[in-house]
Amino acid sequence: MQNRRDFLKTAALVAIGSGLIVNNTFAEASHPASFFINRLGKGGKMKMKFFPYELKLKHVFTVASFSRTTTPDVQVEIEYEGVTGYGEASMPPYLGQTVDSVMTFLSKVNLEQFNDPFELEDILAYVDSLSPGDTAAKAAVDIALHDLVGKLLGAPWYKIWGLNREKTPSTTFTIGIDTPEVVREKTLEVAGQFNILKVKLGRENDKEMIRTIRSVSTLPIAIDANQGWKDKYYALDMIHWLKEQGIVMIEQPMPKEQLEDIAWVTQQSPLPVFADESLQRLSDVAALKGAFTGINIKLMKCTGMREAWKMVTLARALDMKVMVGCMTETSCAISAAAQFSPAVDFADLDGNLLISNDRFKGVEVLKGKITLSDLPGIGVTLSV
């Protein structure tokens, strides 16, 4: 039986998680819970520290426009009254952000002006106001704050959001563009561990990639063309061919500047088409209805968990499908994104599995399925 304090804590966090708190008041929530949340934890100061942490890839990673063996990353820790929340900023080249830009942004963030870490709306609005961009840096602060708040309440965020962890999807495992020998080797390496693959296309060897994988695997495949197809007729022909090969969805088939062409393809496509590069933040979602079947939400682009959850809610209201994706990240950011995975149609949360120096132990993939724990916050512990 919950005592009154626990009940008010739960009620307050449900309001926080659902976005009902606006300007420190509850929309249609009780005054006692509002009073409790405004008093909880008063008196302490949040302390933030951050440092670079280069992610080392297990294999060369190639997409339509570049290859790399490492990904720059910045780790963030926010401490409050003896409790630490963890976050990170991952910066693959196409984001246009660097370790220096992230460190410069984070040095401007003053969390000590806030006495209550539960005031997520106010704190993250302040963080967002510091610059028009720097989304990965903002995501690092957001993730660490969510981890901290969840730990202070002793609850994981999927519970705060009211989600059922039994409804988590299988995650895709990404096969990058490479030679037939390497593609075959990578596919065989993960045989029996995953229920769906993700294949990067967008170069001249697209069909060879698929035929190579199909020579050793019959698993369903999600395709990410990374804007690689420039002609709408070619894109539609490829999608029809891919459907015959057991492909189940297409991500960003054409350049984001060609929105009308993408809409034409989507309207005639036999497979759902998801926005990736065409989508950055919450303000982009409504404009993509009709041009795409669904959206791919990535924390490093949308500034973190707070905005990601709002994007899920809006997309569902617009009758759009939802996917959660990732960059190359440690289990910190992957576990953060996994907290809302029970609410999505597709998940691509394998970024931590692609690196050899993960600092954390967090969300697990068991028999291909994302598996959430009862650990509070984003559900991670330090492993190194």
PDB file of N, CA and C in Angstrom, residues 202-302:
ATOM      1  N   GLY A 202      22.141   3.172 -51.103  1.00  0.00           N
ATOM      2  CA  GLY A 202      22.291   4.521 -51.644  1.00  0.00           C
ATOM      3  C   GLY A 202      23.495   4.691 -52.542  1.00  0.00           C
ATOM      4  N   ARG A 203      24.161   3.572 -52.860  1.00  0.00           N
ATOM      5  CA  ARG A 203      25.274   3.620 -53.805  1.00  0.00           C
ATOM      6  C   ARG A 203      24.953   2.732 -54.999  1.00  0.00           C
ATOM      7  N   GLU A 204      25.943   2.521 -55.843  1.00  0.00           N
ATOM      8  CA  GLU A 204      25.710   1.783 -57.091  1.00  0.00           C
ATOM      9  C   GLU A 204      25.588   0.277 -56.871  1.00  0.00           C
ATOM     10  N   ASN A 205      25.919  -0.212 -55.689  1.00  0.00           N
ATOM     11  CA  ASN A 205      25.907  -1.654 -55.439  1.00  0.00           C
ATOM     12  C   ASN A 205      24.714  -2.098 -54.583  1.00  0.00           C
ATOM     13  N   ASP A 206      23.614  -1.361 -54.642  1.00  0.00           N
ATOM     14  CA  ASP A 206      22.459  -1.653 -53.773  1.00  0.00           C
ATOM     15  C   ASP A 206      21.944  -3.084 -53.927  1.00  0.00           C
ATOM     16  N   LYS A 207      21.709  -3.476 -55.152  1.00  0.00           N
ATOM     17  CA  LYS A 207      21.151  -4.819 -55.370  1.00  0.00           C
ATOM     18  C   LYS A 207      22.155  -5.907 -54.983  1.00  0.00           C
ATOM     19  N   GLU A 208      23.409  -5.642 -55.224  1.00  0.00           N
ATOM     20  CA  GLU A 208      24.443  -6.600 -54.819  1.00  0.00           C
ATOM     21  C   GLU A 208      24.435  -6.777 -53.305  1.00  0.00           C
ATOM     22  N   MET A 209      24.257  -5.676 -52.568  1.00  0.00           N
ATOM     23  CA  MET A 209      24.188  -5.753 -51.108  1.00  0.00           C
ATOM     24  C   MET A 209      23.064  -6.680 -50.659  1.00  0.00           C
ATOM     25  N   ILE A 210      21.888  -6.473 -51.232  1.00  0.00           N
ATOM     26  CA  ILE A 210      20.723  -7.264 -50.821  1.00  0.00           C
ATOM     27  C   ILE A 210      20.892  -8.721 -51.231  1.00  0.00           C
ATOM     28  N   ARG A 211      21.369  -8.953 -52.438  1.00  0.00           N
ATOM     29  CA  ARG A 211      21.552 -10.342 -52.900  1.00  0.00           C
ATOM     30  C   ARG A 211      22.578 -11.069 -52.029  1.00  0.00           C
ATOM     31  N   THR A 212      23.619 -10.352 -51.602  1.00  0.00           N
ATOM     32  CA  THR A 212      24.641 -10.953 -50.752  1.00  0.00           C
ATOM     33  C   THR A 212      24.042 -11.373 -49.410  1.00  0.00           C
ATOM     34  N   ILE A 213      23.269 -10.495 -48.811  1.00  0.00           N
ATOM     35  CA  ILE A 213      22.638 -10.820 -47.524  1.00  0.00           C
ATOM     36  C   ILE A 213      21.643 -11.965 -47.694  1.00  0.00           C
ATOM     37  N   ARG A 214      20.887 -11.914 -48.768  1.00  0.00           N
ATOM     38  CA  ARG A 214      19.895 -12.967 -48.992  1.00  0.00           C
ATOM     39  C   ARG A 214      20.540 -14.326 -49.269  1.00  0.00           C
ATOM     40  N   SER A 215      21.812 -14.329 -49.638  1.00  0.00           N
ATOM     41  CA  SER A 215      22.492 -15.606 -49.855  1.00  0.00           C
ATOM     42  C   SER A 215      22.776 -16.331 -48.550  1.00  0.00           C
ATOM     43  N   VAL A 216      22.699 -15.597 -47.424  1.00  0.00           N
ATOM     44  CA  VAL A 216      22.995 -16.225 -46.128  1.00  0.00           C
ATOM     45  C   VAL A 216      21.930 -15.963 -45.067  1.00  0.00           C
ATOM     46  N   SER A 217      20.902 -15.165 -45.375  1.00  0.00           N
ATOM     47  CA  SER A 217      19.887 -14.841 -44.359  1.00  0.00           C
ATOM     48  C   SER A 217      18.522 -14.590 -44.985  1.00  0.00           C
ATOM     49  N   THR A 218      17.476 -15.050 -44.298  1.00  0.00           N
ATOM     50  CA  THR A 218      16.102 -14.801 -44.742  1.00  0.00           C
ATOM     51  C   THR A 218      15.380 -13.838 -43.799  1.00  0.00           C
ATOM     52  N   LEU A 219      16.101 -13.202 -42.897  1.00  0.00           N
ATOM     53  CA  LEU A 219      15.478 -12.278 -41.948  1.00  0.00           C
ATOM     54  C   LEU A 219      14.826 -11.092 -42.656  1.00  0.00           C
ATOM     55  N   PRO A 220      13.759 -10.522 -42.077  1.00  0.00           N
ATOM     56  CA  PRO A 220      13.213  -9.265 -42.603  1.00  0.00           C
ATOM     57  C   PRO A 220      14.296  -8.187 -42.584  1.00  0.00           C
ATOM     58  N   ILE A 221      14.209  -7.252 -43.504  1.00  0.00           N
ATOM     59  CA  ILE A 221      15.229  -6.206 -43.622  1.00  0.00           C
ATOM     60  C   ILE A 221      14.564  -4.839 -43.685  1.00  0.00           C
ATOM     61  N   ALA A 222      15.108  -3.896 -42.907  1.00  0.00           N
ATOM     62  CA  ALA A 222      14.761  -2.478 -43.035  1.00  0.00           C
ATOM     63  C   ALA A 222      15.868  -1.809 -43.849  1.00  0.00           C
ATOM     64  N   ILE A 223      15.483  -0.885 -44.703  1.00  0.00           N
ATOM     65  CA  ILE A 223      16.449  -0.222 -45.588  1.00  0.00           C
ATOM     66  C   ILE A 223      16.598   1.241 -45.212  1.00  0.00           C
ATOM     67  N   ASP A 224      17.839   1.705 -45.138  1.00  0.00           N
ATOM     68  CA  ASP A 224      18.127   3.136 -44.985  1.00  0.00           C
ATOM     69  C   ASP A 224      18.940   3.575 -46.189  1.00  0.00           C
ATOM     70  N   ALA A 225      18.298   4.341 -47.064  1.00  0.00           N
ATOM     71  CA  ALA A 225      18.984   4.796 -48.273  1.00  0.00           C
ATOM     72  C   ALA A 225      19.807   6.047 -48.033  1.00  0.00           C
ATOM     73  N   ASN A 226      19.693   6.666 -46.848  1.00  0.00           N
ATOM     74  CA  ASN A 226      20.509   7.837 -46.511  1.00  0.00           C
ATOM     75  C   ASN A 226      20.518   8.897 -47.607  1.00  0.00           C
ATOM     76  N   GLN A 227      19.352   9.172 -48.204  1.00  0.00           N
ATOM     77  CA  GLN A 227      19.168  10.197 -49.238  1.00  0.00           C
ATOM     78  C   GLN A 227      19.875   9.842 -50.546  1.00  0.00           C
ATOM     79  N   GLY A 228      20.238   8.566 -50.705  1.00  0.00           N
ATOM     80  CA  GLY A 228      21.101   8.183 -51.820  1.00  0.00           C
ATOM     81  C   GLY A 228      20.446   8.105 -53.180  1.00  0.00           C
ATOM     82  N   TRP A 229      19.100   7.983 -53.259  1.00  0.00           N
ATOM     83  CA  TRP A 229      18.418   7.887 -54.548  1.00  0.00           C
ATOM     84  C   TRP A 229      17.937   9.275 -54.970  1.00  0.00           C
ATOM     85  N   LYS A 230      18.364   9.716 -56.141  1.00  0.00           N
ATOM     86  CA  LYS A 230      18.083  11.101 -56.564  1.00  0.00           C
ATOM     87  C   LYS A 230      16.855  11.224 -57.462  1.00  0.00           C
ATOM     88  N   ASP A 231      16.499  10.148 -58.149  1.00  0.00           N
ATOM     89  CA  ASP A 231      15.383  10.186 -59.102  1.00  0.00           C
ATOM     90  C   ASP A 231      14.179   9.438 -58.525  1.00  0.00           C
ATOM     91  N   LYS A 232      13.019  10.054 -58.545  1.00  0.00           N
ATOM     92  CA  LYS A 232      11.847   9.450 -57.898  1.00  0.00           C
ATOM     93  C   LYS A 232      11.397   8.162 -58.586  1.00  0.00           C
ATOM     94  N   TYR A 233      11.561   8.087 -59.903  1.00  0.00           N
ATOM     95  CA  TYR A 233      11.160   6.868 -60.618  1.00  0.00           C
ATOM     96  C   TYR A 233      12.095   5.713 -60.262  1.00  0.00           C
ATOM     97  N   TYR A 234      13.380   6.026 -60.175  1.00  0.00           N
ATOM     98  CA  TYR A 234      14.346   5.010 -59.761  1.00  0.00           C
ATOM     99  C   TYR A 234      14.050   4.555 -58.333  1.00  0.00           C
ATOM    100  N   ALA A 235      13.757   5.514 -57.454  1.00  0.00           N
ATOM    101  CA  ALA A 235      13.472   5.193 -56.052  1.00  0.00           C
ATOM    102  C   ALA A 235      12.270   4.263 -55.948  1.00  0.00           C
ATOM    103  N   LEU A 236      11.213   4.562 -56.683  1.00  0.00           N
ATOM    104  CA  LEU A 236      10.012   3.729 -56.611  1.00  0.00           C
ATOM    105  C   LEU A 236      10.277   2.341 -57.193  1.00  0.00           C
ATOM    106  N   ASP A 237      11.024   2.276 -58.284  1.00  0.00           N
ATOM    107  CA  ASP A 237      11.371   0.972 -58.862  1.00  0.00           C
ATOM    108  C   ASP A 237      12.181   0.145 -57.871  1.00  0.00           C
ATOM    109  N   MET A 238      13.123   0.796 -57.181  1.00  0.00           N
ATOM    110  CA  MET A 238      13.933   0.097 -56.183  1.00  0.00           C
ATOM    111  C   MET A 238      13.060  -0.428 -55.043  1.00  0.00           C
ATOM    112  N   ILE A 239      12.122   0.362 -54.603  1.00  0.00           N
ATOM    113  CA  ILE A 239      11.253  -0.052 -53.500  1.00  0.00           C
ATOM    114  C   ILE A 239      10.419  -1.268 -53.892  1.00  0.00           C
ATOM    115  N   HIS A 240       9.894  -1.268 -55.122  1.00  0.00           N
ATOM    116  CA  HIS A 240       9.128  -2.432 -55.586  1.00  0.00           C
ATOM    117  C   HIS A 240      10.029  -3.676 -55.639  1.00  0.00           C
ATOM    118  N   TRP A 241      11.251  -3.505 -56.124  1.00  0.00           N
ATOM    119  CA  TRP A 241      12.184  -4.637 -56.175  1.00  0.00           C
ATOM    120  C   TRP A 241      12.520  -5.111 -54.761  1.00  0.00           C
ATOM    121  N   LEU A 242      12.741  -4.164 -53.858  1.00  0.00           N
ATOM    122  CA  LEU A 242      13.102  -4.506 -52.483  1.00  0.00           C
ATOM    123  C   LEU A 242      11.971  -5.244 -51.767  1.00  0.00           C
ATOM    124  N   LYS A 243      10.746  -4.860 -52.036  1.00  0.00           N
ATOM    125  CA  LYS A 243       9.630  -5.560 -51.408  1.00  0.00           C
ATOM    126  C   LYS A 243       9.644  -7.045 -51.773  1.00  0.00           C
ATOM    127  N   GLU A 244      10.014  -7.329 -53.022  1.00  0.00           N
ATOM    128  CA  GLU A 244      10.082  -8.726 -53.458  1.00  0.00           C
ATOM    129  C   GLU A 244      11.196  -9.496 -52.741  1.00  0.00           C
ATOM    130  N   GLN A 245      12.150  -8.767 -52.163  1.00  0.00           N
ATOM    131  CA  GLN A 245      13.280  -9.399 -51.467  1.00  0.00           C
ATOM    132  C   GLN A 245      13.042  -9.529 -49.954  1.00  0.00           C
ATOM    133  N   GLY A 246      11.846  -9.216 -49.503  1.00  0.00           N
ATOM    134  CA  GLY A 246      11.543  -9.350 -48.081  1.00  0.00           C
ATOM    135  C   GLY A 246      11.874  -8.136 -47.240  1.00  0.00           C
ATOM    136  N   ILE A 247      11.961  -6.989 -47.899  1.00  0.00           N
ATOM    137  CA  ILE A 247      12.204  -5.741 -47.153  1.00  0.00           C
ATOM    138  C   ILE A 247      10.879  -5.247 -46.585  1.00  0.00           C
ATOM    139  N   VAL A 248      10.917  -4.664 -45.358  1.00  0.00           N
ATOM    140  CA  VAL A 248       9.672  -4.303 -44.675  1.00  0.00           C
ATOM    141  C   VAL A 248       9.459  -2.802 -44.505  1.00  0.00           C
ATOM    142  N   MET A 249      10.487  -1.993 -44.672  1.00  0.00           N
ATOM    143  CA  MET A 249      10.338  -0.543 -44.580  1.00  0.00           C
ATOM    144  C   MET A 249      11.508   0.155 -45.246  1.00  0.00           C
ATOM    145  N   ILE A 250      11.285   1.433 -45.596  1.00  0.00           N
ATOM    146  CA  ILE A 250      12.306   2.244 -46.258  1.00  0.00           C
ATOM    147  C   ILE A 250      12.503   3.528 -45.461  1.00  0.00           C
ATOM    148  N   GLU A 251      13.756   3.894 -45.247  1.00  0.00           N
ATOM    149  CA  GLU A 251      14.071   5.114 -44.513  1.00  0.00           C
ATOM    150  C   GLU A 251      14.783   6.100 -45.436  1.00  0.00           C
ATOM    151  N   GLN A 252      14.295   7.324 -45.480  1.00  0.00           N
ATOM    152  CA  GLN A 252      14.865   8.457 -46.219  1.00  0.00           C
ATOM    153  C   GLN A 252      15.395   8.053 -47.601  1.00  0.00           C
ATOM    154  N   PRO A 253      14.485   7.735 -48.540  1.00  0.00           N
ATOM    155  CA  PRO A 253      14.933   7.262 -49.853  1.00  0.00           C
ATOM    156  C   PRO A 253      15.620   8.323 -50.698  1.00  0.00           C
ATOM    157  N   MET A 254      15.257   9.607 -50.494  1.00  0.00           N
ATOM    158  CA  MET A 254      15.770  10.664 -51.357  1.00  0.00           C
ATOM    159  C   MET A 254      16.247  11.855 -50.530  1.00  0.00           C
ATOM    160  N   PRO A 255      16.999  12.784 -51.158  1.00  0.00           N
ATOM    161  CA  PRO A 255      17.469  13.968 -50.433  1.00  0.00           C
ATOM    162  C   PRO A 255      16.321  14.759 -49.818  1.00  0.00           C
ATOM    163  N   LYS A 256      16.561  15.282 -48.632  1.00  0.00           N
ATOM    164  CA  LYS A 256      15.508  15.982 -47.900  1.00  0.00           C
ATOM    165  C   LYS A 256      14.981  17.204 -48.654  1.00  0.00           C
ATOM    166  N   GLU A 257      15.798  17.757 -49.543  1.00  0.00           N
ATOM    167  CA  GLU A 257      15.355  18.918 -50.320  1.00  0.00           C
ATOM    168  C   GLU A 257      14.282  18.547 -51.343  1.00  0.00           C
ATOM    169  N   GLN A 258      14.168  17.275 -51.683  1.00  0.00           N
ATOM    170  CA  GLN A 258      13.214  16.825 -52.695  1.00  0.00           C
ATOM    171  C   GLN A 258      11.929  16.295 -52.049  1.00  0.00           C
ATOM    172  N   LEU A 259      11.325  17.125 -51.207  1.00  0.00           N
ATOM    173  CA  LEU A 259      10.174  16.675 -50.426  1.00  0.00           C
ATOM    174  C   LEU A 259       8.986  16.296 -51.306  1.00  0.00           C
ATOM    175  N   GLU A 260       8.759  17.039 -52.369  1.00  0.00           N
ATOM    176  CA  GLU A 260       7.634  16.711 -53.264  1.00  0.00           C
ATOM    177  C   GLU A 260       7.856  15.366 -53.944  1.00  0.00           C
ATOM    178  N   ASP A 261       9.093  15.095 -54.334  1.00  0.00           N
ATOM    179  CA  ASP A 261       9.397  13.793 -54.947  1.00  0.00           C
ATOM    180  C   ASP A 261       9.222  12.664 -53.930  1.00  0.00           C
ATOM    181  N   ILE A 262       9.649  12.920 -52.693  1.00  0.00           N
ATOM    182  CA  ILE A 262       9.484  11.908 -51.649  1.00  0.00           C
ATOM    183  C   ILE A 262       8.004  11.623 -51.421  1.00  0.00           C
ATOM    184  N   ALA A 263       7.199  12.669 -51.388  1.00  0.00           N
ATOM    185  CA  ALA A 263       5.751  12.497 -51.190  1.00  0.00           C
ATOM    186  C   ALA A 263       5.158  11.653 -52.318  1.00  0.00           C
ATOM    187  N   TRP A 264       5.617  11.905 -53.544  1.00  0.00           N
ATOM    188  CA  TRP A 264       5.139  11.135 -54.705  1.00  0.00           C
ATOM    189  C   TRP A 264       5.501   9.654 -54.530  1.00  0.00           C
ATOM    190  N   VAL A 265       6.735   9.388 -54.099  1.00  0.00           N
ATOM    191  CA  VAL A 265       7.180   8.019 -53.883  1.00  0.00           C
ATOM    192  C   VAL A 265       6.367   7.371 -52.763  1.00  0.00           C
ATOM    193  N   THR A 266       6.203   8.071 -51.657  1.00  0.00           N
ATOM    194  CA  THR A 266       5.486   7.532 -50.499  1.00  0.00           C
ATOM    195  C   THR A 266       4.056   7.156 -50.863  1.00  0.00           C
ATOM    196  N   GLN A 267       3.398   8.007 -51.613  1.00  0.00           N
ATOM    197  CA  GLN A 267       1.992   7.770 -51.973  1.00  0.00           C
ATOM    198  C   GLN A 267       1.816   6.530 -52.847  1.00  0.00           C
ATOM    199  N   GLN A 268       2.878   6.125 -53.560  1.00  0.00           N
ATOM    200  CA  GLN A 268       2.777   4.957 -54.431  1.00  0.00           C
ATOM    201  C   GLN A 268       3.579   3.756 -53.925  1.00  0.00           C
ATOM    202  N   SER A 269       4.262   3.943 -52.815  1.00  0.00           N
ATOM    203  CA  SER A 269       5.140   2.895 -52.305  1.00  0.00           C
ATOM    204  C   SER A 269       4.351   1.745 -51.685  1.00  0.00           C
ATOM    205  N   PRO A 270       4.751   0.505 -51.963  1.00  0.00           N
ATOM    206  CA  PRO A 270       4.127  -0.652 -51.303  1.00  0.00           C
ATOM    207  C   PRO A 270       4.673  -0.884 -49.893  1.00  0.00           C
ATOM    208  N   LEU A 271       5.683  -0.091 -49.491  1.00  0.00           N
ATOM    209  CA  LEU A 271       6.288  -0.209 -48.167  1.00  0.00           C
ATOM    210  C   LEU A 271       6.195   1.130 -47.432  1.00  0.00           C
ATOM    211  N   PRO A 272       6.127   1.119 -46.105  1.00  0.00           N
ATOM    212  CA  PRO A 272       6.127   2.386 -45.359  1.00  0.00           C
ATOM    213  C   PRO A 272       7.457   3.115 -45.532  1.00  0.00           C
ATOM    214  N   VAL A 273       7.376   4.438 -45.627  1.00  0.00           N
ATOM    215  CA  VAL A 273       8.553   5.276 -45.853  1.00  0.00           C
ATOM    216  C   VAL A 273       8.720   6.213 -44.651  1.00  0.00           C
ATOM    217  N   PHE A 274       9.901   6.162 -44.024  1.00  0.00           N
ATOM    218  CA  PHE A 274      10.141   6.938 -42.802  1.00  0.00           C
ATOM    219  C   PHE A 274      11.122   8.086 -43.056  1.00  0.00           C
ATOM    220  N   ALA A 275      10.878   9.200 -42.388  1.00  0.00           N
ATOM    221  CA  ALA A 275      11.759  10.369 -42.466  1.00  0.00           C
ATOM    222  C   ALA A 275      12.907  10.233 -41.481  1.00  0.00           C
ATOM    223  N   ASP A 276      14.114  10.527 -41.937  1.00  0.00           N
ATOM    224  CA  ASP A 276      15.272  10.601 -41.055  1.00  0.00           C
ATOM    225  C   ASP A 276      15.922  11.971 -41.206  1.00  0.00           C
ATOM    226  N   GLU A 277      16.707  12.156 -42.265  1.00  0.00           N
ATOM    227  CA  GLU A 277      17.343  13.460 -42.466  1.00  0.00           C
ATOM    228  C   GLU A 277      16.326  14.591 -42.652  1.00  0.00           C
ATOM    229  N   SER A 278      15.124  14.272 -43.107  1.00  0.00           N
ATOM    230  CA  SER A 278      14.083  15.297 -43.268  1.00  0.00           C
ATOM    231  C   SER A 278      13.512  15.753 -41.931  1.00  0.00           C
ATOM    232  N   LEU A 279      13.819  15.032 -40.879  1.00  0.00           N
ATOM    233  CA  LEU A 279      13.255  15.305 -39.560  1.00  0.00           C
ATOM    234  C   LEU A 279      14.360  15.657 -38.578  1.00  0.00           C
ATOM    235  N   GLN A 280      14.167  16.746 -37.891  1.00  0.00           N
ATOM    236  CA  GLN A 280      15.097  17.117 -36.830  1.00  0.00           C
ATOM    237  C   GLN A 280      14.377  17.175 -35.491  1.00  0.00           C
ATOM    238  N   ARG A 281      13.415  18.107 -35.402  1.00  0.00           N
ATOM    239  CA  ARG A 281      12.797  18.368 -34.109  1.00  0.00           C
ATOM    240  C   ARG A 281      11.269  18.347 -34.179  1.00  0.00           C
ATOM    241  N   LEU A 282      10.649  18.608 -33.054  1.00  0.00           N
ATOM    242  CA  LEU A 282       9.196  18.573 -32.927  1.00  0.00           C
ATOM    243  C   LEU A 282       8.511  19.459 -33.958  1.00  0.00           C
ATOM    244  N   SER A 283       9.080  20.617 -34.224  1.00  0.00           N
ATOM    245  CA  SER A 283       8.462  21.568 -35.149  1.00  0.00           C
ATOM    246  C   SER A 283       8.405  21.059 -36.584  1.00  0.00           C
ATOM    247  N   ASP A 284       9.164  19.990 -36.901  1.00  0.00           N
ATOM    248  CA  ASP A 284       9.183  19.444 -38.266  1.00  0.00           C
ATOM    249  C   ASP A 284       8.089  18.405 -38.507  1.00  0.00           C
ATOM    250  N   VAL A 285       7.537  17.844 -37.453  1.00  0.00           N
ATOM    251  CA  VAL A 285       6.706  16.655 -37.599  1.00  0.00           C
ATOM    252  C   VAL A 285       5.467  16.892 -38.445  1.00  0.00           C
ATOM    253  N   ALA A 286       4.678  17.907 -38.119  1.00  0.00           N
ATOM    254  CA  ALA A 286       3.393  18.130 -38.798  1.00  0.00           C
ATOM    255  C   ALA A 286       3.566  18.345 -40.288  1.00  0.00           C
ATOM    256  N   ALA A 287       4.649  19.026 -40.686  1.00  0.00           N
ATOM    257  CA  ALA A 287       4.870  19.328 -42.102  1.00  0.00           C
ATOM    258  C   ALA A 287       5.200  18.084 -42.914  1.00  0.00           C
ATOM    259  N   LEU A 288       5.560  16.989 -42.263  1.00  0.00           N
ATOM    260  CA  LEU A 288       5.947  15.768 -42.980  1.00  0.00           C
ATOM    261  C   LEU A 288       4.784  14.805 -43.182  1.00  0.00           C
ATOM    262  N   LYS A 289       3.642  15.105 -42.596  1.00  0.00           N
ATOM    263  CA  LYS A 289       2.484  14.225 -42.800  1.00  0.00           C
ATOM    264  C   LYS A 289       2.105  14.240 -44.283  1.00  0.00           C
ATOM    265  N   GLY A 290       1.931  13.081 -44.856  1.00  0.00           N
ATOM    266  CA  GLY A 290       1.620  12.966 -46.277  1.00  0.00           C
ATOM    267  C   GLY A 290       2.851  12.728 -47.118  1.00  0.00           C
ATOM    268  N   ALA A 291       3.988  13.313 -46.703  1.00  0.00           N
ATOM    269  CA  ALA A 291       5.243  13.099 -47.433  1.00  0.00           C
ATOM    270  C   ALA A 291       5.914  11.801 -46.994  1.00  0.00           C
ATOM    271  N   PHE A 292       5.679  11.415 -45.753  1.00  0.00           N
ATOM    272  CA  PHE A 292       6.233  10.173 -45.209  1.00  0.00           C
ATOM    273  C   PHE A 292       5.132   9.413 -44.482  1.00  0.00           C
ATOM    274  N   THR A 293       5.329   8.106 -44.390  1.00  0.00           N
ATOM    275  CA  THR A 293       4.421   7.278 -43.602  1.00  0.00           C
ATOM    276  C   THR A 293       4.670   7.465 -42.116  1.00  0.00           C
ATOM    277  N   GLY A 294       5.938   7.691 -41.755  1.00  0.00           N
ATOM    278  CA  GLY A 294       6.296   7.807 -40.356  1.00  0.00           C
ATOM    279  C   GLY A 294       7.576   8.586 -40.164  1.00  0.00           C
ATOM    280  N   ILE A 295       7.997   8.710 -38.916  1.00  0.00           N
ATOM    281  CA  ILE A 295       9.193   9.477 -38.577  1.00  0.00           C
ATOM    282  C   ILE A 295      10.155   8.616 -37.758  1.00  0.00           C
ATOM    283  N   ASN A 296      11.448   8.904 -37.910  1.00  0.00           N
ATOM    284  CA  ASN A 296      12.497   8.247 -37.131  1.00  0.00           C
ATOM    285  C   ASN A 296      13.054   9.272 -36.146  1.00  0.00           C
ATOM    286  N   ILE A 297      12.808   9.056 -34.865  1.00  0.00           N
ATOM    287  CA  ILE A 297      13.222   9.995 -33.827  1.00  0.00           C
ATOM    288  C   ILE A 297      14.590   9.600 -33.288  1.00  0.00           C
ATOM    289  N   LYS A 298      15.509  10.559 -33.276  1.00  0.00           N
ATOM    290  CA  LYS A 298      16.850  10.320 -32.731  1.00  0.00           C
ATOM    291  C   LYS A 298      17.151  11.394 -31.690  1.00  0.00           C
ATOM    292  N   LEU A 299      17.574  10.962 -30.522  1.00  0.00           N
ATOM    293  CA  LEU A 299      17.800  11.892 -29.426  1.00  0.00           C
ATOM    294  C   LEU A 299      18.832  12.955 -29.764  1.00  0.00           C
ATOM    295  N   MET A 300      19.870  12.596 -30.510  1.00  0.00           N
ATOM    296  CA  MET A 300      20.937  13.546 -30.812  1.00  0.00           C
ATOM    297  C   MET A 300      20.477  14.662 -31.761  1.00  0.00           C
ATOM    298  N   LYS A 301      19.381  14.435 -32.461  1.00  0.00           N
ATOM    299  CA  LYS A 301      18.854  15.469 -33.355  1.00  0.00           C
ATOM    300  C   LYS A 301      17.748  16.293 -32.712  1.00  0.00           C
ATOM    301  N   CYS A 302      16.981  15.689 -31.810  1.00  0.00           N
ATOM    302  CA  CYS A 302      15.791  16.382 -31.291  1.00  0.00           C
ATOM    303  C   CYS A 302      16.008  16.992 -29.910  1.00  0.00           C
TER     304      CYS A 302
END
